[in-house]
N, C-alpha and C. Protein backbone atom coordinates (compact mmCIF):
# COMPACT_ATOMS: atom_id res chain seq x y z
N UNK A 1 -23.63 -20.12 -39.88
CA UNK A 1 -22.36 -19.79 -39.27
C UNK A 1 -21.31 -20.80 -39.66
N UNK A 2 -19.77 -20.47 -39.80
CA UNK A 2 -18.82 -21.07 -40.54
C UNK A 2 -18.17 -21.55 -38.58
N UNK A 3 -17.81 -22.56 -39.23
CA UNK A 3 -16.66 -23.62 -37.94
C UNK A 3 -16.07 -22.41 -36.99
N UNK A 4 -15.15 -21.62 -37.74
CA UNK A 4 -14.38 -21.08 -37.12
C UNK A 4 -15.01 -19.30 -37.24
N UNK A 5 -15.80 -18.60 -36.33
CA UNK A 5 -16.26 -17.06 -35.64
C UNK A 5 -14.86 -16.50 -34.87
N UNK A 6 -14.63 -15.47 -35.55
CA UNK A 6 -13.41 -14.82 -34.98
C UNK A 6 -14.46 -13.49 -33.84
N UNK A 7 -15.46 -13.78 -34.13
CA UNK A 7 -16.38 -12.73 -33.00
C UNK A 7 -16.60 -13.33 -31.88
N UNK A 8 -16.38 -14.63 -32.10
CA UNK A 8 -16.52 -15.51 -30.76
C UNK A 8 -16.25 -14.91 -29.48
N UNK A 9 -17.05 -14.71 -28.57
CA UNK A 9 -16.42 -14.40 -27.05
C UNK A 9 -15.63 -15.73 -26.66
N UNK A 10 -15.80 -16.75 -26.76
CA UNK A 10 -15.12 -17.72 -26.07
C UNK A 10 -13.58 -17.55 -27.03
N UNK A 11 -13.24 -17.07 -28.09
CA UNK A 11 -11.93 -17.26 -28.60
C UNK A 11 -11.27 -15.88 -28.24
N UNK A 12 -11.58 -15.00 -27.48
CA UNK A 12 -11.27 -13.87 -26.44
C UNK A 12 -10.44 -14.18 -25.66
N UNK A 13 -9.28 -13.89 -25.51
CA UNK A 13 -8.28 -14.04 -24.56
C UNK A 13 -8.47 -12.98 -22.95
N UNK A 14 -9.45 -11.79 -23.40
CA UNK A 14 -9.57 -11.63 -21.86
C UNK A 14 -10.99 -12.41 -21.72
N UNK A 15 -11.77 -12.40 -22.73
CA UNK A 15 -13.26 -13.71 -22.08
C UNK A 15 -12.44 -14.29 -21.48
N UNK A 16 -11.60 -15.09 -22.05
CA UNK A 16 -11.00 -16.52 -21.21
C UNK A 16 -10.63 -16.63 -19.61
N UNK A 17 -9.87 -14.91 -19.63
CA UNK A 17 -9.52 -14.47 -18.45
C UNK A 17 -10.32 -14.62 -17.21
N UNK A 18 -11.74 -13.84 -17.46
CA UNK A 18 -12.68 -13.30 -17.00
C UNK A 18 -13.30 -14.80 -16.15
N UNK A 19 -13.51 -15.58 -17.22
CA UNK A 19 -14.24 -16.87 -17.02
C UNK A 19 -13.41 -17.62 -16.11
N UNK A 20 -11.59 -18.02 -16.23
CA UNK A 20 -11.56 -18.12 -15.26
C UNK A 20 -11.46 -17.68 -13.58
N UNK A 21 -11.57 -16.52 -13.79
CA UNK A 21 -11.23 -15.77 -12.02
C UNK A 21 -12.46 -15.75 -11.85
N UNK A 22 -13.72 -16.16 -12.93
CA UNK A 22 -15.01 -16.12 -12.13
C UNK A 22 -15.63 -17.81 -11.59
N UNK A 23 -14.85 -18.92 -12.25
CA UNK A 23 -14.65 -19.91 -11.50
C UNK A 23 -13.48 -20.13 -10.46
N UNK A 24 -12.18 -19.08 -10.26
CA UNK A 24 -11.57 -19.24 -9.39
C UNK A 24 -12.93 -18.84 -7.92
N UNK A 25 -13.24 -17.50 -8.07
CA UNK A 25 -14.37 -16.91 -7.22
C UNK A 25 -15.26 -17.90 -6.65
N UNK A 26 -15.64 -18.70 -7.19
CA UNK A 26 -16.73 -19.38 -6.78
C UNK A 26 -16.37 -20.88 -5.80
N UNK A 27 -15.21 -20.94 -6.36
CA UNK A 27 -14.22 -22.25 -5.48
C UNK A 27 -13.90 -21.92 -3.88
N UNK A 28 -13.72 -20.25 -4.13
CA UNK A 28 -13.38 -19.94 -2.60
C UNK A 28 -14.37 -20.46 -1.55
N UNK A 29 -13.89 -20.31 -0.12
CA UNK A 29 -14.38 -20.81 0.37
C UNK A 29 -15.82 -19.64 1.10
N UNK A 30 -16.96 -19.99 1.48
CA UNK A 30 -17.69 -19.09 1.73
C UNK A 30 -18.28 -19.53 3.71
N UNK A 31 -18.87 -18.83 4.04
CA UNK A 31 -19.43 -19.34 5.51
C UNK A 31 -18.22 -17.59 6.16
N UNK A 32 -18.52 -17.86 7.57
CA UNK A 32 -18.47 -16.61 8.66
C UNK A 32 -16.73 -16.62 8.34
N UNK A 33 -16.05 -17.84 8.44
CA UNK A 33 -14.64 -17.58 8.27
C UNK A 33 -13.85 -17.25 7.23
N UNK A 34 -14.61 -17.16 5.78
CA UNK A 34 -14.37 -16.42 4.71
C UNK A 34 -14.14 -15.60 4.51
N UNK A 35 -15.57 -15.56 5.01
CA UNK A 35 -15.95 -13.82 5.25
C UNK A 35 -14.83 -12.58 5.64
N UNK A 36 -14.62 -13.13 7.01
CA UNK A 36 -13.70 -12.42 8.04
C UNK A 36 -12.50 -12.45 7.66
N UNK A 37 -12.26 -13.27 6.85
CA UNK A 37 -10.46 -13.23 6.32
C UNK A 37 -10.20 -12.71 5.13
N UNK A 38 -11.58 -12.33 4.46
CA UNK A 38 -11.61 -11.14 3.14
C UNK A 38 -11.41 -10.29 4.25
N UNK A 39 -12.21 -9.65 4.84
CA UNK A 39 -12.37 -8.68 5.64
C UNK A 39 -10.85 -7.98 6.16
N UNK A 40 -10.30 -9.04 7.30
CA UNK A 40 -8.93 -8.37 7.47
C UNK A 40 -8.24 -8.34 6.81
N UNK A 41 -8.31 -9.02 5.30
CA UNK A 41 -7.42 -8.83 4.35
C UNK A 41 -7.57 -7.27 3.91
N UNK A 42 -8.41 -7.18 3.56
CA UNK A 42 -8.86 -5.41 3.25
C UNK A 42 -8.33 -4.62 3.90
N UNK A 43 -8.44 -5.14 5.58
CA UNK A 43 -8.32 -3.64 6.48
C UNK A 43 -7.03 -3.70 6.60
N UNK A 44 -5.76 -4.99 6.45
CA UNK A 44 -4.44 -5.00 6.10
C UNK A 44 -3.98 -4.22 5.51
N UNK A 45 -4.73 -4.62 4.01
CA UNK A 45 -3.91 -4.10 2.71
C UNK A 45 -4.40 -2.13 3.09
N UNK A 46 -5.67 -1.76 3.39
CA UNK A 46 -5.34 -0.50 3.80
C UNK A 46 -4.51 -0.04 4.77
N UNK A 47 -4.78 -0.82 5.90
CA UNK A 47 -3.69 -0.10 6.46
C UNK A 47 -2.03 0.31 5.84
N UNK A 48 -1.77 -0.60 5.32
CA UNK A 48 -0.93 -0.89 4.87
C UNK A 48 -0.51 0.15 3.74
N UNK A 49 -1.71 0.65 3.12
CA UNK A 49 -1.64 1.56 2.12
C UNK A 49 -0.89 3.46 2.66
N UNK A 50 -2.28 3.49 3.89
CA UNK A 50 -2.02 4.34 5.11
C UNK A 50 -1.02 5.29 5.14
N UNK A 51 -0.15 3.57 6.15
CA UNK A 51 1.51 3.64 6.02
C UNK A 51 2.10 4.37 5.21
N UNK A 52 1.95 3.59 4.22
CA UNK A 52 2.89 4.11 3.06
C UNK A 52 2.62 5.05 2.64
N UNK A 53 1.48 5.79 2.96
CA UNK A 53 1.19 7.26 2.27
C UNK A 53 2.18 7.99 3.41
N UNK A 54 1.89 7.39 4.47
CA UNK A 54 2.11 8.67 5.41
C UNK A 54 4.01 8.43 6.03
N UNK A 55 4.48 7.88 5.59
CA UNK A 55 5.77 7.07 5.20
C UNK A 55 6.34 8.35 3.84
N UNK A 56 6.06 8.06 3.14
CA UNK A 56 6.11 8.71 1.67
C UNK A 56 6.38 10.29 1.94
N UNK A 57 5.11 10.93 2.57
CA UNK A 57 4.60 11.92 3.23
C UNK A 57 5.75 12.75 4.23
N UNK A 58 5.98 11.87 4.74
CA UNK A 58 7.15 12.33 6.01
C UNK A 58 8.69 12.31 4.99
N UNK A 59 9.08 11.54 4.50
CA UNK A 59 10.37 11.60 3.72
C UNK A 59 10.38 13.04 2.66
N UNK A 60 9.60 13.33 2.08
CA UNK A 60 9.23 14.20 1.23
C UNK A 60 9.36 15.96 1.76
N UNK A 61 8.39 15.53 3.05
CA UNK A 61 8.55 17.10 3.97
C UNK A 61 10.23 17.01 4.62
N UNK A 62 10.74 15.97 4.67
CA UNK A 62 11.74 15.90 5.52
C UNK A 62 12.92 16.16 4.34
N UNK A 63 13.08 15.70 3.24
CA UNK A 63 13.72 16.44 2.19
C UNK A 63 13.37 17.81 1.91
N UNK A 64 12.25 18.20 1.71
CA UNK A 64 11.97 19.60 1.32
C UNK A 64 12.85 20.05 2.74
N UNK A 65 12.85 19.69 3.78
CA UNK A 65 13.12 20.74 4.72
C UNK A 65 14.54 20.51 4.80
N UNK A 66 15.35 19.82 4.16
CA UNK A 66 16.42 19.74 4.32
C UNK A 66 17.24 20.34 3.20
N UNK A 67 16.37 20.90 2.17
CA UNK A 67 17.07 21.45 0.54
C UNK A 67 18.06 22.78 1.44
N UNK A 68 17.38 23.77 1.80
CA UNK A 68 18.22 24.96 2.23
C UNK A 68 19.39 24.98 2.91
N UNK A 69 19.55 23.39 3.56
CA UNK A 69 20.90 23.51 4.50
C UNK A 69 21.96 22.61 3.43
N UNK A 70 21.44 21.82 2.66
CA UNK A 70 22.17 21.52 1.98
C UNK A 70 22.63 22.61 1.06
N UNK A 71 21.90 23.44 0.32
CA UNK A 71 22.21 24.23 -0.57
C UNK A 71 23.28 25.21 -0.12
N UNK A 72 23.02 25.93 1.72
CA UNK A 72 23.82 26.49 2.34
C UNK A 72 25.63 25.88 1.96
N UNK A 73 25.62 24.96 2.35
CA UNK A 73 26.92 23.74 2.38
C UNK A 73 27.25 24.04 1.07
N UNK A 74 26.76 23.47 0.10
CA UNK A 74 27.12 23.78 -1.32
C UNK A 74 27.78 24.87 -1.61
N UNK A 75 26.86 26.32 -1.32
CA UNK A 75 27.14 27.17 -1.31
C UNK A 75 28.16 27.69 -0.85
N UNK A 76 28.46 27.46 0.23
CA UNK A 76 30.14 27.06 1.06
C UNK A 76 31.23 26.33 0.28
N UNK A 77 31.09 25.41 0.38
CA UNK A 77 31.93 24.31 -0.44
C UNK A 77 32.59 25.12 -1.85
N UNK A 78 31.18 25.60 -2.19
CA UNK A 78 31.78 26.27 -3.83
C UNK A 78 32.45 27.79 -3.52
N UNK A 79 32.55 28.19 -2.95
CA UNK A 79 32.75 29.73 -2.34
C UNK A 79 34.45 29.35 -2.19
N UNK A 80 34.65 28.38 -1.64
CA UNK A 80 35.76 28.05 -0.61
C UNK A 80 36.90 27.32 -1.87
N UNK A 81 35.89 26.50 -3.12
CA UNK A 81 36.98 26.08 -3.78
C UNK A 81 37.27 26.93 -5.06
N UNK A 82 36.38 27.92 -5.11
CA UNK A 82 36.69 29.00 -6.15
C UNK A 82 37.86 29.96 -5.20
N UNK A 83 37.40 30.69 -4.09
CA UNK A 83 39.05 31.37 -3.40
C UNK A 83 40.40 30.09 -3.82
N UNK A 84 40.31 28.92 -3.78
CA UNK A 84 41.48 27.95 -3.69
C UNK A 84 41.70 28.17 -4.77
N UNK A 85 41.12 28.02 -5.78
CA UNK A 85 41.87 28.29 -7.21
C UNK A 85 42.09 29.62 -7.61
N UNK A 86 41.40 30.79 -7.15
CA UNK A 86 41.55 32.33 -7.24
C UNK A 86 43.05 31.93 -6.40
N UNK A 87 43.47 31.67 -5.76
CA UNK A 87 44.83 31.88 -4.95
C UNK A 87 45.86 30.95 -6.26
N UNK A 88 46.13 29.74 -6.20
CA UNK A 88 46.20 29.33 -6.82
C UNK A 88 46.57 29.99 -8.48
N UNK A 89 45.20 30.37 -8.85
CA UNK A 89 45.75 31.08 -10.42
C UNK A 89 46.26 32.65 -10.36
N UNK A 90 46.42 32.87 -8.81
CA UNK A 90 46.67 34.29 -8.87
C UNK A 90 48.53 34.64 -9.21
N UNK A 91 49.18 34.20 -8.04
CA UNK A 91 50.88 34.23 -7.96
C UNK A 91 50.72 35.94 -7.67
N UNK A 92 50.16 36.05 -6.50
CA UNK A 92 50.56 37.30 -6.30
C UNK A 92 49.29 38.25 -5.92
N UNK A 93 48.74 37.72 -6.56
CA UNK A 93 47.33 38.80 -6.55
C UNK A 93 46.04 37.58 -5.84
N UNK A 94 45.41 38.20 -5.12
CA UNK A 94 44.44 37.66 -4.38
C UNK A 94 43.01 38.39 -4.72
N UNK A 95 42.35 37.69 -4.86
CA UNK A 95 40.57 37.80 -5.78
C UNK A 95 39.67 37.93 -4.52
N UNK A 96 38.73 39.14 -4.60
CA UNK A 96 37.56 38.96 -3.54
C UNK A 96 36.36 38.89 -4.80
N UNK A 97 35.32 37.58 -3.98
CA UNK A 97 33.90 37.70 -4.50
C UNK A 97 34.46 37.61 -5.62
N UNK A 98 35.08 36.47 -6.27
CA UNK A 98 35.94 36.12 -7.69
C UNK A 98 34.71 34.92 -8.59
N UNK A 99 34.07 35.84 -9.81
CA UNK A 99 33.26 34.75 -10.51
C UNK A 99 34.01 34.71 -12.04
N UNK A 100 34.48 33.80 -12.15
CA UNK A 100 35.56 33.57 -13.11
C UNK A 100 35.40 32.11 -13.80
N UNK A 101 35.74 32.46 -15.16
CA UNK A 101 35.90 31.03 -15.67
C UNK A 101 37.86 30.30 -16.38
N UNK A 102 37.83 29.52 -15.96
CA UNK A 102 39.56 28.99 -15.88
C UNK A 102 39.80 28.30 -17.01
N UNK A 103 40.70 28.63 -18.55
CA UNK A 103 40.67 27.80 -19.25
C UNK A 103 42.57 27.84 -19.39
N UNK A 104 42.41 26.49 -19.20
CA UNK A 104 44.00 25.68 -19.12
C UNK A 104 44.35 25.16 -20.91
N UNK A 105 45.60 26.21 -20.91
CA UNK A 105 46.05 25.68 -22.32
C UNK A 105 47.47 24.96 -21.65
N UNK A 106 47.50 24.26 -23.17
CA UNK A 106 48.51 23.14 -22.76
C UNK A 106 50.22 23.79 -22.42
N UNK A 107 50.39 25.07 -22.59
CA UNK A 107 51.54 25.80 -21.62
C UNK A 107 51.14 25.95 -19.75
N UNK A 108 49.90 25.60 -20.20
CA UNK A 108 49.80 25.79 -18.18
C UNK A 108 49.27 27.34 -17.98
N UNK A 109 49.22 28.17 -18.64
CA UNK A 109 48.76 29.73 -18.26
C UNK A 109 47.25 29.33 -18.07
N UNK A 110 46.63 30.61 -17.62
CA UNK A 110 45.57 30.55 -17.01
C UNK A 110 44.51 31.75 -17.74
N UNK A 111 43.19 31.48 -18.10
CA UNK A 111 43.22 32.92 -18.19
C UNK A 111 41.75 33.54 -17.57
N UNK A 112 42.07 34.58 -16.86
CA UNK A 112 40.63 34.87 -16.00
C UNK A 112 39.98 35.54 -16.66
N UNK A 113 38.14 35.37 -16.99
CA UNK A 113 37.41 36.58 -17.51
C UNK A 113 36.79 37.27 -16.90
N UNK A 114 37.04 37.38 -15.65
CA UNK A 114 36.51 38.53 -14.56
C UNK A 114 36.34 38.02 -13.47
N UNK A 115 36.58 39.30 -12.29
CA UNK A 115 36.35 39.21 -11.27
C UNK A 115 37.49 40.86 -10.58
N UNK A 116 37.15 40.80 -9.17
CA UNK A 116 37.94 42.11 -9.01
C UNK A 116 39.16 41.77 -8.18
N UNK A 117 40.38 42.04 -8.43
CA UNK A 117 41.71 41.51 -7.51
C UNK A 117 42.19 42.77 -7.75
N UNK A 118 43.34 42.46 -6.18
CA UNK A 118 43.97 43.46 -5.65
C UNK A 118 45.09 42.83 -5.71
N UNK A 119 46.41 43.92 -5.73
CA UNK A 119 47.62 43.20 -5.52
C UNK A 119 47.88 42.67 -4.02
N UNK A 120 48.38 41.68 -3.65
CA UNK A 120 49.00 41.06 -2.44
C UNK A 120 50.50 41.52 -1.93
N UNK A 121 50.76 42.60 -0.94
CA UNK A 121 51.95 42.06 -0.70
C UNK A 121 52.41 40.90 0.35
N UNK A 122 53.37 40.30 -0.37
CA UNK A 122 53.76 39.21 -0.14
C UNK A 122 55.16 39.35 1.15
N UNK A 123 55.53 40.34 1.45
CA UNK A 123 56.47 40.78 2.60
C UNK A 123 56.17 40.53 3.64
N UNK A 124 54.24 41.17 3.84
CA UNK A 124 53.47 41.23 4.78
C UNK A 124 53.53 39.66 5.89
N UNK A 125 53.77 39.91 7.38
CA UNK A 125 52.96 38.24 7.57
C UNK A 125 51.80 38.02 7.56
């Protein structure tokens, strides 16, 4: 065998690893109070795990159950600012159930590609 074995386990960077957390291991301390403070360490860190599942768990159902009222709102919101601009790009004519797309040229005209409007009179109060 030559000086330098690149098969070497000892020139292993996780050997090296290994070797030391298996002399960290052995430094610990051992007897009944060791013991017991691995122990509640465990039943900590699960509990702890638990939690957080059931943490996680609750936010998740509590979003899912909240998608439909938000979407409602949305649904509103967008209903309410499409009439504002149906009024708006109308000057006269008022849009029901208006699905339209608005393209602004640089004279300012407007131009709608559908939807169904009626004339407005404007005399009316």
């Amino acid at each position: 065998m030559s000086m330098f074995d690149p098969n070497d386990p000892r020139r292993n960077a996780a050997w090296q690893a290994a070797q030391q957390w298996r002399a960290r291991a052995s430094q610990s301390p051992r007897g009944p109070l060791g013991g017991l403070k691995l122990i509640l360490t465990w039943l900590l860190f699960g509990v702890l795990l638990i939690v957080g599942t059931v943490l996680g768990l609750f936010f998740l159902l509590l979003g899912w159950a909240m998608l439909p009222i938000v979407r409602y709102r949305m649904k509103k919101r967008l209903e309410q600012l499409r009439a504002e601009q149906a009024r708006e790009a109308g000057n006269g004519y008022y849009a029901h159930e208006t699905h339209y797309r608005e393209t602004r040229y640089g004279n300012g005209e407007h131009e709608l590609l559908e939807g169904d409007y009626e004339v407005r009179d404007e005399r009316k109060p």
